[in-house]
Each structure stands twice: as C-alpha cells, then as structure tokens.
Short mmCIF file of C-alpha atoms and ligand atoms in Angstrom, two decimals:
data_model
loop_
_atom_site.label_atom_id
_atom_site.label_comp_id
_atom_site.label_asym_id
_atom_site.label_seq_id
_atom_site.Cartn_x
_atom_site.Cartn_y
_atom_site.Cartn_z
CA MET A 28 -9.09 -9.57 -16.04
CA LYS A 29 -5.53 -9.28 -15.76
CA ARG A 30 -3.33 -11.18 -13.77
CA ILE A 31 -0.41 -10.21 -11.95
CA ALA A 32 2.33 -12.03 -10.21
CA ILE A 33 3.30 -11.03 -7.18
CA PHE A 34 7.50 -11.31 -6.21
CA ALA A 35 8.68 -11.24 -2.78
CA SER A 36 11.78 -12.59 -0.68
CA GLY A 37 10.24 -11.77 2.93
CA THR A 38 7.24 -11.18 5.17
CA GLY A 39 5.13 -10.36 2.78
CA SER A 40 3.11 -7.68 4.37
CA ASN A 41 2.85 -5.94 1.22
CA ALA A 42 2.15 -8.96 -0.91
CA GLN A 43 -1.11 -9.22 1.72
CA LYS A 44 -2.60 -6.05 1.32
CA MET A 45 -2.34 -6.56 -2.40
CA LEU A 46 -4.28 -9.98 -1.83
CA ALA A 47 -6.73 -8.58 0.39
CA HIS A 48 -7.25 -5.51 -2.27
CA PHE A 49 -7.43 -7.73 -5.43
CA GLN A 50 -9.19 -10.38 -3.97
CA PHE A 51 -13.08 -9.50 -5.04
CA SER A 52 -12.20 -7.63 -8.42
CA HIS A 53 -13.32 -8.44 -11.43
CA LYS A 54 -10.47 -6.61 -13.23
CA VAL A 55 -7.43 -7.59 -11.64
CA LYS A 56 -6.38 -10.76 -9.76
CA VAL A 57 -2.99 -12.15 -8.06
CA GLY A 58 -2.71 -15.18 -10.31
CA LEU A 59 1.28 -16.23 -8.61
CA ILE A 60 3.00 -15.63 -5.42
CA VAL A 61 6.66 -16.01 -6.59
CA SER A 62 9.57 -16.71 -4.16
CA ASN A 63 12.81 -17.16 -4.01
CA LYS A 64 12.89 -18.36 -0.18
CA PRO A 65 10.73 -21.57 0.80
CA GLN A 66 10.51 -20.22 4.13
CA ALA A 67 9.36 -16.54 3.01
CA GLY A 68 6.30 -15.48 5.43
CA VAL A 69 4.95 -14.61 1.63
CA LEU A 70 4.22 -18.01 1.16
CA ASN A 71 1.65 -18.36 4.23
CA PHE A 72 -0.13 -15.59 2.69
CA ALA A 73 -0.52 -17.23 -0.58
CA ASN A 74 -1.71 -20.62 0.63
CA GLU A 75 -4.49 -18.62 3.22
CA TYR A 76 -6.01 -16.57 -0.20
CA SER A 77 -4.96 -20.09 -2.21
CA VAL A 78 -2.67 -18.58 -4.68
CA PRO A 79 -0.31 -21.03 -6.52
CA ILE A 80 3.18 -20.56 -5.26
CA LEU A 81 6.26 -20.70 -7.99
CA LEU A 82 9.60 -20.79 -6.02
CA LEU A 83 12.61 -20.00 -7.83
CA GLU A 84 16.25 -21.41 -8.21
CA ARG A 85 18.91 -18.88 -8.53
CA GLU A 86 21.13 -19.98 -11.55
CA ARG A 87 17.56 -21.20 -13.68
CA PHE A 88 16.12 -17.78 -12.64
CA LEU A 89 19.43 -14.90 -13.03
CA LYS A 90 21.12 -16.80 -15.74
CA GLY A 91 18.71 -19.06 -17.47
CA ASP A 92 15.12 -18.73 -19.07
CA GLY A 93 13.69 -16.62 -15.77
CA TYR A 94 10.98 -18.98 -15.41
CA VAL A 95 9.10 -17.12 -18.72
CA SER A 96 6.87 -20.20 -19.79
CA GLU A 97 5.30 -20.85 -15.78
CA LEU A 98 4.77 -17.07 -15.99
CA GLN A 99 3.04 -17.23 -19.18
CA THR A 100 1.73 -20.54 -18.38
CA ALA A 101 0.25 -18.68 -15.19
CA GLY A 102 -1.16 -16.21 -18.04
CA ILE A 103 0.48 -13.29 -15.86
CA ASP A 104 0.28 -9.49 -17.33
CA TRP A 105 1.87 -7.85 -14.55
CA ILE A 106 5.15 -8.44 -12.20
CA ILE A 107 4.82 -6.44 -9.13
CA LEU A 108 7.57 -6.82 -7.41
CA ALA A 109 7.12 -6.48 -3.05
CA GLY A 110 10.38 -6.78 -1.54
CA PHE A 111 11.80 -8.69 -3.75
CA LEU A 112 16.07 -8.91 -3.87
CA TRP A 113 17.29 -10.85 -6.77
CA LYS A 114 17.94 -8.40 -9.87
CA ILE A 115 15.14 -8.75 -12.87
CA PRO A 116 17.18 -10.72 -15.83
CA ALA A 117 16.58 -9.16 -19.20
CA THR A 118 14.42 -12.15 -19.96
CA LEU A 119 11.95 -10.78 -18.18
CA SER A 120 12.19 -7.25 -18.47
CA LYS A 121 11.79 -8.07 -22.07
CA HIS A 122 8.89 -10.17 -22.24
CA TRP A 123 7.01 -7.98 -19.87
CA GLU A 124 8.54 -4.29 -20.98
CA LYS A 125 6.70 -1.75 -18.73
CA ARG A 126 4.87 -4.42 -17.23
CA ILE A 127 7.05 -4.90 -13.78
CA VAL A 128 6.63 -2.69 -11.15
CA ASN A 129 8.74 -2.10 -7.67
CA ILE A 130 8.00 -0.21 -4.67
CA HIS A 131 11.40 1.38 -2.83
CA PRO A 132 11.06 2.51 0.87
CA ALA A 133 12.72 6.04 0.06
CA LEU A 134 12.08 8.52 -2.37
CA LEU A 135 14.68 7.45 -5.07
CA PRO A 136 17.08 8.48 -6.88
CA ASN A 137 18.72 8.76 -2.93
CA TYR A 138 18.81 6.10 -0.61
CA GLY A 139 18.74 3.32 -4.01
CA GLY A 140 20.78 0.70 -5.42
CA LYS A 141 22.53 -2.83 -4.56
CA GLY A 142 22.60 -3.74 -0.93
CA MET A 143 19.87 -0.73 -0.13
CA TYR A 144 17.07 -3.06 1.44
CA GLY A 145 14.79 -2.75 4.06
CA GLN A 146 16.45 -2.01 7.30
CA ALA A 147 19.73 -1.14 5.30
CA VAL A 148 17.89 2.01 3.59
CA HIS A 149 16.34 3.32 6.76
CA ARG A 150 19.71 2.84 8.65
CA ALA A 151 21.13 5.52 6.04
CA VAL A 152 18.30 8.21 5.63
CA LEU A 153 18.93 8.18 9.72
CA ALA A 154 22.54 8.39 8.96
CA ALA A 155 22.47 11.46 6.83
CA SER A 156 19.67 13.44 9.41
CA GLU A 157 17.06 13.82 6.59
CA LYS A 158 13.94 15.42 7.84
CA GLU A 159 11.69 13.72 5.26
CA THR A 160 11.67 10.15 3.40
CA GLY A 161 8.85 8.20 1.97
CA ILE A 162 8.30 5.57 -1.01
CA THR A 163 8.84 5.42 -4.85
CA ILE A 164 6.76 3.33 -6.84
CA HIS A 165 8.92 2.67 -10.48
CA TYR A 166 8.77 0.57 -12.95
CA VAL A 167 11.80 -1.78 -13.38
CA ASP A 168 14.24 -2.16 -15.70
CA GLU A 169 17.44 -3.51 -15.76
CA GLN A 170 19.48 -1.88 -13.01
CA TYR A 171 18.40 -1.73 -9.16
CA ASP A 172 15.77 0.58 -7.86
CA HIS A 173 15.99 2.65 -11.68
CA GLY A 174 12.83 2.85 -13.74
CA ALA A 175 10.90 5.64 -14.21
CA THR A 176 8.89 7.06 -11.28
CA ILE A 177 4.78 6.20 -11.04
CA PHE A 178 4.09 7.77 -7.69
CA GLN A 179 5.85 9.10 -4.77
CA ALA A 180 4.68 9.68 -1.26
CA THR A 181 6.37 11.56 1.77
CA CYS A 182 6.57 10.89 5.58
CA PRO A 183 8.51 12.42 8.13
CA VAL A 184 11.39 11.63 9.50
CA LEU A 185 11.70 12.29 13.96
CA PRO A 186 14.33 12.90 15.72
CA SER A 187 13.62 9.98 17.98
CA ASP A 188 13.23 7.64 15.22
CA THR A 189 15.20 4.39 15.43
CA PRO A 190 15.49 2.09 12.00
CA GLU A 191 12.66 0.40 13.54
CA SER A 192 9.85 3.17 14.03
CA LEU A 193 10.99 4.61 10.55
CA ALA A 194 10.14 1.17 8.56
CA ASN A 195 7.28 0.90 10.90
CA ARG A 196 5.99 4.42 9.29
CA VAL A 197 7.25 3.84 5.80
CA HIS A 198 5.34 0.42 5.92
CA GLU A 199 1.95 2.04 6.97
CA LEU A 200 2.60 4.50 3.70
CA GLU A 201 3.60 1.11 0.98
CA HIS A 202 0.48 -0.37 2.15
CA LEU A 203 -1.69 2.44 1.64
CA HIS A 204 -0.69 3.55 -1.58
CA TYR A 205 0.84 0.44 -3.30
CA PRO A 206 -2.23 -1.34 -3.71
CA LEU A 207 -4.43 1.33 -5.30
CA VAL A 208 -1.62 2.84 -7.35
CA ILE A 209 -0.83 -0.70 -9.10
CA GLU A 210 -4.84 -0.88 -9.50
CA LYS A 211 -4.63 2.60 -11.34
CA GLU A 212 -1.55 1.92 -13.71
CA ILE A 213 -2.75 -1.45 -14.59
CA LEU A 214 -6.54 -0.17 -15.74
CA ALA A 215 -4.71 2.90 -17.38
CA GLN A 216 -2.83 0.88 -19.29
CA SER A 217 -5.65 -1.51 -20.10
CA ASP A 218 -7.39 1.41 -21.84
C1 GAR B 310 9.26 -3.05 1.37
O1 GAR B 310 9.34 -1.91 2.73
C2 GAR B 310 9.80 -2.47 0.09
O2 GAR B 310 9.70 -1.37 -0.10
C3 GAR B 310 10.88 -2.76 0.45
O3 GAR B 310 11.13 -4.28 0.65
C4 GAR B 310 10.08 -4.23 2.18
C5 GAR B 310 9.58 -5.52 2.18
O4 GAR B 310 8.62 -5.44 3.06
N1 GAR B 310 11.87 -3.09 -0.65
C6 GAR B 310 12.77 -2.63 -0.95
O5 GAR B 310 14.02 -2.42 -0.29
C7 GAR B 310 13.51 -3.33 -2.54
N2 GAR B 310 14.72 -2.21 -2.97
P1 GAR B 310 7.48 -6.41 2.80
O6 GAR B 310 8.02 -7.96 2.93
O7 GAR B 310 6.44 -6.61 4.75
O8 GAR B 310 6.44 -6.28 1.74
#
C-alpha cells in the first residue's frame, strides 16, 4: 500500500476527487491532508473521509524542517499538490525526490511561475487570445511549475469565455484525469 499526502490551500475540489477515487483502493491510500490555511475548504473533505489533517506554519515549513518528521511518521510515500500555494522547500524535495507531483491549470511551460495560480492563469490565457488551454501534471522541483511533465490534456478556449467559465472547463479536465494519472504513476514506480 502506498500512502499519499495531499497538499492543498483552497477549496480542494481536486483533493475531493482524489479522496473519492482512492477511498476503497487496496494499493493507494490518502494518509494525510496538508494545508497552510486553517479555513481551507479542503479540510471539510478531510473530515468527511476521516483523513488526518496537518496544518503548516509558514516559517517552519519554508525555512525550518519542512515537517519531514510528521510526514514520515504518517508513512507518506508520495506528496500530491492540488492547489497548494507555497513553494516546496529543498528539504522536502530531497526526501521525496521524484515523489512530489503538482497539477497546473494551463499548458506548461506557458502560463506558469510565481503568481500564476487559479484565476490569474485563466485571465492571462484569455488576454493572449489563446485558442486552446488545458492542464499539466508534472513532477515538482525547487522552481515553481517547472519539473518534468507526466501528462497534459487540452480543451478549447471559446470567444465567449470568462475567467470563470474557463476555470470550470479546466477544473473538469483536472477532475477527470488527476486521480487516474496519479494512480498510474504510483503503480508504475512501485513495480
Ligand atoms: C486547480 O485548478 C489547480 O490546477 C491550481 O489550483 C486549483 C485548485 O483548485 N493550481 C495552480 O494554479 C498551481 N500553480 P481546487 O482547490 O478546487 O482543487
């Protein structure tokens, strides 16, 4: 059994899909929901699925020990980012090398980097009159939105789109693919 920690700062719709997907799995278990925001919506899903919560304090996470011991005690094999806003510190990327994955709501390397989060991404895609956008699932290194790509999927950008309508379309793509891509990647690396 591989145990994952989901890191999320926001509403947690991707985390919810992940929790539902792995609920009865004998191969992958969500062992921890990790957040930097005590009010984050994702924490309601953690409670709903009876998954323990780890709340992060900024200084300790970014400049201290990165909560390595808590993650190790929970037996975490993989770290899955789902709308997590802080940069992953070197101490974590060292301990979980090639075992940290992120999802980004655009086709990287475009529309990524610091500040490119949620609606800001979709506003930039619309401002550039792109005809297509999508999602990127990728390994995490010490730069924002940077590590090797695992998977991309695309969807159209319509002339009538607003940042909200585009966000909804991209979210659907994320929900469809993220749990399956994670499952496939974890099982492939476990062989
Ligand atoms: C998702 O769209 C995810 O791709 C994005 O945050 C959203 C979280 O939504 N992540 C980034 O922009 C990372 N740079 P959720 O809380 O509903 O899962």
